CSV table of N, CA and C in Angstrom, one decimal:
chain,number,residue,atom,x,y,z
S,1,UNK,N,0.8,-1.3,0.0
S,1,UNK,CA,0.0,0.0,0.0
S,1,UNK,C,0.9,1.3,0.0
S,2,UNK,N,0.6,2.1,-0.8
S,2,UNK,CA,1.3,3.4,-1.0
S,2,UNK,C,1.1,4.4,0.3
S,3,UNK,N,2.1,5.1,0.7
S,3,UNK,CA,2.0,6.1,1.9
S,3,UNK,C,1.1,7.2,1.0
S,4,UNK,N,0.3,7.9,1.9
S,4,UNK,CA,-0.3,9.1,1.4
S,4,UNK,C,0.6,10.3,1.0
S,5,UNK,N,1.7,10.5,1.5
S,5,UNK,CA,2.8,11.3,1.3
S,5,UNK,C,3.3,11.0,-0.3
S,6,UNK,N,3.5,9.8,-0.5
S,6,UNK,CA,4.2,9.5,-2.0
S,6,UNK,C,2.9,9.6,-2.8
S,7,UNK,N,1.6,9.6,-2.6
S,7,UNK,CA,0.5,9.7,-3.5
S,7,UNK,C,0.4,11.2,-3.8
S,8,UNK,N,0.6,12.1,-2.9
S,8,UNK,CA,0.4,13.3,-2.9
S,8,UNK,C,1.6,13.9,-3.7
S,9,UNK,N,2.7,13.4,-3.6
S,9,UNK,CA,3.9,13.7,-4.4
S,9,UNK,C,3.8,13.3,-5.8
S,10,UNK,N,3.2,12.0,-6.0
S,10,UNK,CA,3.0,11.7,-7.3
S,10,UNK,C,1.8,12.5,-8.2
S,11,UNK,N,0.9,12.8,-7.6
S,11,UNK,CA,-0.2,13.5,-8.0
S,11,UNK,C,0.2,15.0,-8.4
S,12,UNK,N,1.0,15.5,-7.3
S,12,UNK,CA,1.6,16.7,-7.7
S,12,UNK,C,2.5,16.8,-8.9
S,13,UNK,N,3.4,15.9,-9.0
S,13,UNK,CA,4.3,15.9,-10.1
S,13,UNK,C,3.4,15.6,-11.4
S,14,UNK,N,2.4,14.6,-11.4
S,14,UNK,CA,1.7,14.4,-12.7
S,14,UNK,C,1.0,15.7,-13.1
S,15,UNK,N,0.4,16.4,-12.2
S,15,UNK,CA,-0.3,17.8,-12.6
S,15,UNK,C,0.8,18.7,-13.2
S,16,UNK,N,1.8,18.9,-12.4
S,16,UNK,CA,3.0,19.7,-12.9
S,16,UNK,C,3.6,19.4,-14.2
S,17,UNK,N,3.8,18.1,-14.4
S,17,UNK,CA,4.2,17.5,-15.8
S,17,UNK,C,3.4,18.0,-16.8
S,18,UNK,N,1.9,17.7,-16.5
S,18,UNK,CA,1.0,18.1,-17.7
S,18,UNK,C,0.9,19.7,-17.9
S,19,UNK,N,0.6,20.4,-16.8
S,19,UNK,CA,0.7,21.9,-16.9
S,19,UNK,C,2.0,22.4,-17.4
S,20,UNK,N,3.1,21.9,-17.0
S,20,UNK,CA,4.3,22.4,-17.4
S,20,UNK,C,4.8,22.0,-19.0
S,21,UNK,N,4.2,20.7,-19.3
S,21,UNK,CA,4.2,20.5,-20.7
S,21,UNK,C,3.5,21.5,-21.7
S,22,UNK,N,2.3,21.9,-21.2
S,22,UNK,CA,1.4,22.8,-22.0
S,22,UNK,C,2.1,24.1,-21.9
S,23,UNK,N,2.8,24.7,-20.8
S,23,UNK,CA,3.5,25.9,-20.9
S,23,UNK,C,4.7,25.7,-21.8
S,24,UNK,N,5.5,24.6,-21.7
S,24,UNK,CA,6.7,24.4,-22.5
S,24,UNK,C,6.2,24.6,-24.0
S,25,UNK,N,5.1,23.9,-24.4
S,25,UNK,CA,4.6,24.1,-25.8
S,25,UNK,C,4.4,25.3,-26.2
S,26,UNK,N,3.7,26.2,-25.4
S,26,UNK,CA,3.5,27.5,-25.7
S,26,UNK,C,4.5,28.3,-25.8
S,27,UNK,N,5.7,28.0,-25.0
S,27,UNK,CA,7.0,28.8,-25.1
S,27,UNK,C,7.7,28.4,-26.3
S,28,UNK,N,7.7,27.2,-26.6
S,28,UNK,CA,8.4,26.8,-27.9
S,28,UNK,C,7.7,27.2,-29.2
S,29,UNK,N,6.6,27.2,-29.3
S,29,UNK,CA,5.7,27.7,-30.4
S,29,UNK,C,6.1,29.2,-30.5
S,30,UNK,N,6.2,30.0,-29.5
S,30,UNK,CA,6.3,31.2,-29.5
S,30,UNK,C,7.7,31.7,-30.0
S,31,UNK,N,8.7,30.7,-29.6
S,31,UNK,CA,9.9,30.9,-30.1
S,31,UNK,C,10.2,30.7,-31.5
S,32,UNK,N,9.8,29.5,-31.8
S,32,UNK,CA,9.7,29.0,-33.3
S,32,UNK,C,9.0,29.7,-34.3
S,33,UNK,N,7.8,30.1,-34.0
S,33,UNK,CA,7.0,30.7,-34.6
S,33,UNK,C,6.8,30.2,-36.1
S,34,UNK,N,6.7,28.8,-36.4
S,34,UNK,CA,6.7,28.4,-37.7
S,34,UNK,C,5.2,28.0,-38.2
S,35,UNK,N,5.0,28.4,-39.4
S,35,UNK,CA,3.7,28.1,-39.9
S,35,UNK,C,3.8,26.5,-40.3
S,36,UNK,N,2.5,26.1,-40.4
S,36,UNK,CA,2.5,24.6,-40.7
S,36,UNK,C,1.9,24.5,-42.2
S,37,UNK,N,1.5,23.5,-42.6
S,37,UNK,CA,0.8,23.2,-43.9
S,37,UNK,C,-0.5,23.7,-44.1
S,38,UNK,N,-0.7,24.1,-45.2
S,38,UNK,CA,-2.1,24.5,-45.6
S,38,UNK,C,-3.1,23.5,-45.7
S,39,UNK,N,-4.1,23.3,-44.7
S,39,UNK,CA,-5.0,22.2,-44.8
S,39,UNK,C,-6.4,22.9,-44.9
S,40,UNK,N,-7.1,22.3,-46.0
S,40,UNK,CA,-8.5,22.8,-46.4
S,40,UNK,C,-8.6,24.2,-46.8
S,41,UNK,N,-7.2,24.6,-47.3
S,41,UNK,CA,-7.2,25.9,-47.8
S,41,UNK,C,-7.0,26.9,-46.7
S,42,UNK,N,-6.7,26.5,-45.7
S,42,UNK,CA,-6.5,27.4,-44.4
S,42,UNK,C,-5.1,27.3,-43.9
S,43,UNK,N,-4.1,28.3,-44.0
S,43,UNK,CA,-2.7,28.3,-43.5
S,43,UNK,C,-2.9,28.1,-41.9
S,44,UNK,N,-2.1,27.2,-41.2
S,44,UNK,CA,-2.0,26.9,-40.0
S,44,UNK,C,-0.8,27.4,-39.4
S,45,UNK,N,-0.9,28.1,-38.3
S,45,UNK,CA,0.4,29.0,-37.8
S,45,UNK,C,0.8,28.2,-36.5
S,46,UNK,N,1.9,28.3,-36.2
S,46,UNK,CA,2.7,27.8,-34.9
S,46,UNK,C,2.5,26.3,-34.5
S,47,UNK,N,2.7,25.6,-35.7
S,47,UNK,CA,2.4,24.1,-35.5
S,47,UNK,C,3.9,23.3,-34.9
S,48,UNK,N,5.0,24.0,-34.8
S,48,UNK,CA,6.1,23.3,-34.3
S,48,UNK,C,6.5,23.7,-32.8
S,49,UNK,N,6.5,22.9,-32.0
S,49,UNK,CA,6.4,21.2,-32.3
S,49,UNK,C,4.7,21.0,-32.0
S,50,UNK,N,4.7,19.8,-32.4
S,50,UNK,CA,3.1,19.4,-32.4
S,50,UNK,C,2.8,19.1,-30.7
S,51,UNK,N,1.9,20.1,-30.6
S,51,UNK,CA,1.3,20.1,-29.2
S,51,UNK,C,0.5,18.7,-28.9
S,52,UNK,N,-0.1,18.1,-29.8
S,52,UNK,CA,-0.8,16.9,-29.6
S,52,UNK,C,0.1,15.7,-29.2
S,53,UNK,N,1.3,15.6,-30.0
S,53,UNK,CA,2.3,14.6,-29.7
S,53,UNK,C,3.1,14.8,-28.3
S,54,UNK,N,3.3,16.2,-28.1
S,54,UNK,CA,4.1,16.4,-26.9
S,54,UNK,C,3.1,16.1,-25.9
S,55,UNK,N,2.0,16.4,-25.8
S,55,UNK,CA,1.1,16.2,-24.6
S,55,UNK,C,0.6,14.7,-24.4
S,56,UNK,N,0.4,14.0,-25.5
S,56,UNK,CA,0.1,12.8,-25.5
S,56,UNK,C,1.3,12.0,-25.0
S,57,UNK,N,2.5,12.4,-25.4
S,57,UNK,CA,3.6,11.3,-24.8
S,57,UNK,C,3.7,11.7,-23.2
S,58,UNK,N,3.6,13.1,-23.1
S,58,UNK,CA,3.7,13.5,-21.7
S,58,UNK,C,2.7,12.8,-20.7
S,59,UNK,N,1.4,12.9,-21.1
S,59,UNK,CA,0.4,12.3,-20.1
S,59,UNK,C,0.8,10.7,-20.0
S,60,UNK,N,0.6,10.3,-21.4
S,60,UNK,CA,0.7,8.7,-21.4
S,60,UNK,C,1.9,8.0,-20.8
S,61,UNK,N,3.2,8.8,-21.1
S,61,UNK,CA,4.4,8.2,-20.6
S,61,UNK,C,4.5,8.4,-19.0
S,62,UNK,N,4.2,9.6,-18.4
S,62,UNK,CA,4.4,9.7,-17.1
S,62,UNK,C,3.6,8.9,-16.2
S,63,UNK,N,2.2,8.8,-16.8
S,63,UNK,CA,1.2,7.9,-16.2
S,63,UNK,C,1.6,6.6,-16.1
S,64,UNK,N,2.3,6.1,-17.2
S,64,UNK,CA,2.9,4.7,-17.4
S,64,UNK,C,3.9,4.5,-16.4
S,65,UNK,N,4.7,5.6,-16.3
S,65,UNK,CA,5.9,5.6,-15.3
S,65,UNK,C,5.5,5.1,-13.9
S,66,UNK,N,4.4,5.9,-13.6
S,66,UNK,CA,3.8,5.7,-12.2
S,66,UNK,C,3.2,4.3,-12.0
S,67,UNK,N,2.6,4.0,-12.8
S,67,UNK,CA,1.9,2.6,-12.9
S,67,UNK,C,2.9,1.6,-12.9
S,68,UNK,N,3.9,1.7,-13.6
S,68,UNK,CA,4.9,0.7,-13.6
S,68,UNK,C,5.8,0.8,-12.3
S,69,UNK,N,5.8,1.8,-11.8
S,69,UNK,CA,6.7,1.9,-10.5
S,69,UNK,C,5.9,1.2,-9.4
S,70,UNK,N,4.8,1.2,-9.2
S,70,UNK,CA,3.9,0.6,-8.1
S,70,UNK,C,3.2,-0.8,-8.4
S,71,UNK,N,3.1,-1.2,-9.8
S,71,UNK,CA,2.4,-2.5,-10.0
S,71,UNK,C,3.6,-3.1,-10.7
S,72,UNK,N,4.0,-4.2,-9.9
S,72,UNK,CA,5.1,-5.0,-10.6
S,72,UNK,C,4.7,-6.2,-11.1
S,73,UNK,N,3.7,-6.6,-11.5
S,73,UNK,CA,3.0,-7.5,-12.4
S,73,UNK,C,3.6,-7.7,-13.8
S,74,UNK,N,4.3,-8.7,-14.1
S,74,UNK,CA,5.2,-8.8,-15.4
S,74,UNK,C,4.0,-8.8,-16.5
S,75,UNK,N,2.9,-9.3,-16.3
S,75,UNK,CA,1.9,-9.3,-17.4
S,75,UNK,C,1.3,-7.9,-17.5
S,76,UNK,N,1.6,-7.0,-17.0
S,76,UNK,CA,1.0,-5.8,-17.3
S,76,UNK,C,2.2,-4.9,-17.9
S,77,UNK,N,3.3,-5.0,-17.6
S,77,UNK,CA,4.4,-4.3,-18.2
S,77,UNK,C,4.4,-4.0,-19.6
S,78,UNK,N,4.4,-5.2,-20.4
S,78,UNK,CA,4.6,-5.1,-21.8
S,78,UNK,C,3.5,-4.4,-22.5
S,79,UNK,N,2.2,-5.0,-22.0
S,79,UNK,CA,1.0,-4.3,-22.7
S,79,UNK,C,0.8,-2.8,-22.5
S,80,UNK,N,1.2,-2.3,-21.2
S,80,UNK,CA,1.3,-0.8,-21.0
S,80,UNK,C,2.2,-0.2,-21.7
S,81,UNK,N,3.5,-0.6,-21.8
S,81,UNK,CA,4.3,0.1,-22.7
S,81,UNK,C,4.0,0.0,-24.1
S,82,UNK,N,3.5,-1.2,-24.7
S,82,UNK,CA,3.0,-1.2,-26.1
S,82,UNK,C,1.7,-0.3,-26.3
S,83,UNK,N,0.9,-0.2,-25.2
S,83,UNK,CA,0.0,0.7,-25.4
S,83,UNK,C,0.1,2.2,-25.6
S,84,UNK,N,1.1,2.6,-24.7
S,84,UNK,CA,1.5,4.0,-24.7
S,84,UNK,C,2.3,4.2,-26.1
S,85,UNK,N,3.2,3.4,-26.5
S,85,UNK,CA,3.7,3.7,-27.9
S,85,UNK,C,2.8,3.6,-29.0
S,86,UNK,N,1.8,2.8,-28.8
S,86,UNK,CA,0.7,2.7,-30.0
S,86,UNK,C,-0.1,4.0,-29.9
S,87,UNK,N,-0.4,4.4,-28.8
S,87,UNK,CA,-1.3,5.7,-28.6
S,87,UNK,C,-0.5,6.9,-29.2
S,88,UNK,N,0.7,7.0,-28.7
S,88,UNK,CA,1.5,8.1,-29.1
S,88,UNK,C,1.8,8.1,-30.8
S,89,UNK,N,2.2,6.8,-31.1
S,89,UNK,CA,2.3,6.8,-32.7
S,89,UNK,C,1.3,7.1,-33.5
S,90,UNK,N,-0.2,6.7,-33.0
S,90,UNK,CA,-1.3,6.9,-33.4
S,90,UNK,C,-1.5,8.5,-33.6
S,91,UNK,N,-1.5,9.2,-32.5
S,91,UNK,CA,-1.6,10.6,-32.5
S,91,UNK,C,-0.6,11.3,-33.6
S,92,UNK,N,0.6,10.9,-33.4
S,92,UNK,CA,1.5,11.5,-34.5
S,92,UNK,C,1.2,11.1,-36.0
S,93,UNK,N,0.9,9.9,-36.2
S,93,UNK,CA,0.6,9.6,-37.7
S,93,UNK,C,-0.7,10.1,-38.1
S,94,UNK,N,-1.4,10.2,-37.2
S,94,UNK,CA,-2.9,10.9,-37.7
S,94,UNK,C,-2.6,12.4,-38.0
S,95,UNK,N,-1.8,12.9,-37.1
S,95,UNK,CA,-1.5,14.7,-37.7
S,95,UNK,C,-0.9,14.8,-38.8
S,96,UNK,N,0.0,13.8,-39.1
S,96,UNK,CA,0.7,13.9,-40.5
S,96,UNK,C,-0.2,13.4,-41.8
S,97,UNK,N,-1.2,12.2,-41.5
S,97,UNK,CA,-2.0,11.9,-42.4
S,97,UNK,C,-3.1,12.9,-42.9
S,98,UNK,N,-3.5,13.7,-41.9
S,98,UNK,CA,-4.6,14.7,-42.1
S,98,UNK,C,-3.9,16.0,-42.7
S,99,UNK,N,-2.7,16.1,-42.7
S,99,UNK,CA,-2.1,17.2,-43.2
S,99,UNK,C,-2.1,18.5,-42.4
S,100,UNK,N,-2.2,18.1,-41.2
S,100,UNK,CA,-2.2,19.6,-40.3
S,100,UNK,C,-1.0,19.7,-39.7
S,101,UNK,N,0.1,18.8,-39.8
S,101,UNK,CA,1.4,19.2,-39.3
S,101,UNK,C,2.5,18.4,-40.1
S,102,UNK,N,3.8,19.0,-40.1
S,102,UNK,CA,4.7,18.3,-41.0
S,102,UNK,C,5.3,17.3,-40.2
S,103,UNK,N,6.1,16.3,-40.6
S,103,UNK,CA,6.4,15.3,-39.9
S,103,UNK,C,7.6,15.6,-38.9
S,104,UNK,N,8.3,16.9,-39.4
S,104,UNK,CA,9.3,17.3,-38.3
S,104,UNK,C,8.5,18.0,-37.0
S,105,UNK,N,7.5,18.4,-37.2
S,105,UNK,CA,6.6,19.1,-36.2
S,105,UNK,C,6.3,17.8,-35.1
S,106,UNK,N,5.8,16.7,-35.7
S,106,UNK,CA,5.3,15.6,-35.0
S,106,UNK,C,6.7,15.1,-34.2
S,107,UNK,N,7.8,15.0,-34.9
S,107,UNK,CA,9.0,14.4,-34.3
S,107,UNK,C,9.5,15.3,-33.4
S,108,UNK,N,9.5,16.7,-33.4
S,108,UNK,CA,9.8,17.5,-32.3
S,108,UNK,C,9.0,17.5,-31.0
S,109,UNK,N,7.6,17.2,-31.3
S,109,UNK,CA,6.6,16.9,-30.3
S,109,UNK,C,7.1,15.7,-29.5
S,110,UNK,N,7.5,14.8,-30.0
S,110,UNK,CA,8.1,13.3,-29.4
S,110,UNK,C,9.5,13.6,-28.6
S,111,UNK,N,10.2,14.4,-29.1
S,111,UNK,CA,11.6,14.8,-28.5
S,111,UNK,C,11.5,15.6,-27.5
S,112,UNK,N,10.6,16.8,-27.6
S,112,UNK,CA,10.5,17.7,-26.3
S,112,UNK,C,9.8,17.0,-25.4
S,113,UNK,N,8.5,16.1,-25.7
S,113,UNK,CA,8.0,15.5,-24.7
S,113,UNK,C,8.6,14.3,-23.9
S,114,UNK,N,9.3,13.6,-24.6
S,114,UNK,CA,10.3,12.6,-24.1
S,114,UNK,C,11.3,13.2,-23.1
S,115,UNK,N,11.8,14.4,-23.4
S,115,UNK,CA,12.9,15.1,-22.6
S,115,UNK,C,12.2,15.5,-21.5
S,116,UNK,N,10.9,16.1,-21.5
S,116,UNK,CA,10.2,16.7,-20.4
S,116,UNK,C,9.8,15.6,-19.4
S,117,UNK,N,9.2,14.5,-19.9
S,117,UNK,CA,9.0,13.3,-19.1
S,117,UNK,C,10.3,12.7,-18.5
S,118,UNK,N,11.3,12.5,-19.1
S,118,UNK,CA,12.5,12.0,-18.6
S,118,UNK,C,13.1,12.9,-17.4
S,119,UNK,N,13.0,14.4,-17.8
S,119,UNK,CA,13.6,15.2,-16.9
S,119,UNK,C,12.7,15.1,-15.5
S,120,UNK,N,11.3,15.1,-15.5
S,120,UNK,CA,10.7,14.8,-14.2
S,120,UNK,C,10.6,13.5,-13.6
S,121,UNK,N,10.8,12.5,-14.4
S,121,UNK,CA,11.0,11.1,-13.7
S,121,UNK,C,12.3,11.2,-12.9
S,122,UNK,N,13.4,11.8,-13.4
S,122,UNK,CA,14.7,12.0,-12.7
S,122,UNK,C,14.5,12.9,-11.5
S,123,UNK,N,13.8,13.8,-11.8
S,123,UNK,CA,13.5,14.7,-10.5
S,123,UNK,C,12.7,14.1,-9.4
S,124,UNK,N,11.9,13.4,-9.6
S,124,UNK,CA,10.8,12.6,-8.8
S,124,UNK,C,11.6,11.7,-8.0
S,125,UNK,N,12.5,10.8,-8.9
S,125,UNK,CA,13.3,9.9,-8.2
S,125,UNK,C,14.4,10.5,-7.2
S,126,UNK,N,15.1,11.7,-7.6
S,126,UNK,CA,15.9,12.2,-6.9
S,126,UNK,C,15.1,12.7,-5.5
S,127,UNK,N,14.1,13.4,-5.6
S,127,UNK,CA,13.3,14.0,-4.6
S,127,UNK,C,12.8,12.7,-3.5
S,128,UNK,N,12.7,11.5,-4.3
S,128,UNK,CA,12.3,10.5,-3.5
S,128,UNK,C,13.4,10.2,-2.5
S,129,UNK,N,14.6,10.0,-3.0
S,129,UNK,CA,15.8,9.5,-2.4
S,129,UNK,C,16.1,10.7,-1.4
S,130,UNK,N,16.0,11.8,-1.5
S,130,UNK,CA,16.4,12.7,-0.6
S,130,UNK,C,15.3,12.7,0.6
S,131,UNK,N,14.0,12.3,0.4
S,131,UNK,CA,13.1,12.2,1.4
S,131,UNK,C,13.4,10.9,2.2
S,132,UNK,N,13.8,9.8,1.7
S,132,UNK,CA,14.1,8.8,2.5
S,132,UNK,C,15.4,8.9,3.3
S,133,UNK,N,16.4,9.6,2.8
S,133,UNK,CA,17.5,10.0,3.4
S,133,UNK,C,17.2,10.8,4.8
S,134,UNK,N,16.4,11.9,4.5
S,134,UNK,CA,16.0,12.7,5.6
S,134,UNK,C,15.0,12.2,6.6
S,135,UNK,N,14.5,11.0,6.2
S,135,UNK,CA,13.6,10.3,7.4
S,135,UNK,C,14.5,9.4,8.3
């Protein structure tokens, strides 16, 4: 059973990771300010990086990390990881297929989302270690 402090810490990090990813996306779009493809006769603006791929990877990836950290059933690990990969790939491929983003936009969303999740996984684990040393 998880301690309530760990649950609060996990929930706090999950909320921060998602909200922070949205802020990161807005900052990156303002910095790069790159127009996207013309879809249905309309020019799309600020499509780099892909917000949908960044957010899907962030939400699914960090949630999967938390689930894998606490549930050690072997039969859950592979389907969970494959599910995250398939969902994120489906989001990216759909953005390209429907012509609303360039492949480079989607790839950048994966890169920035993966970096964001990795950074926060490391920060969460460091914070956990510091808390156990302090106890």
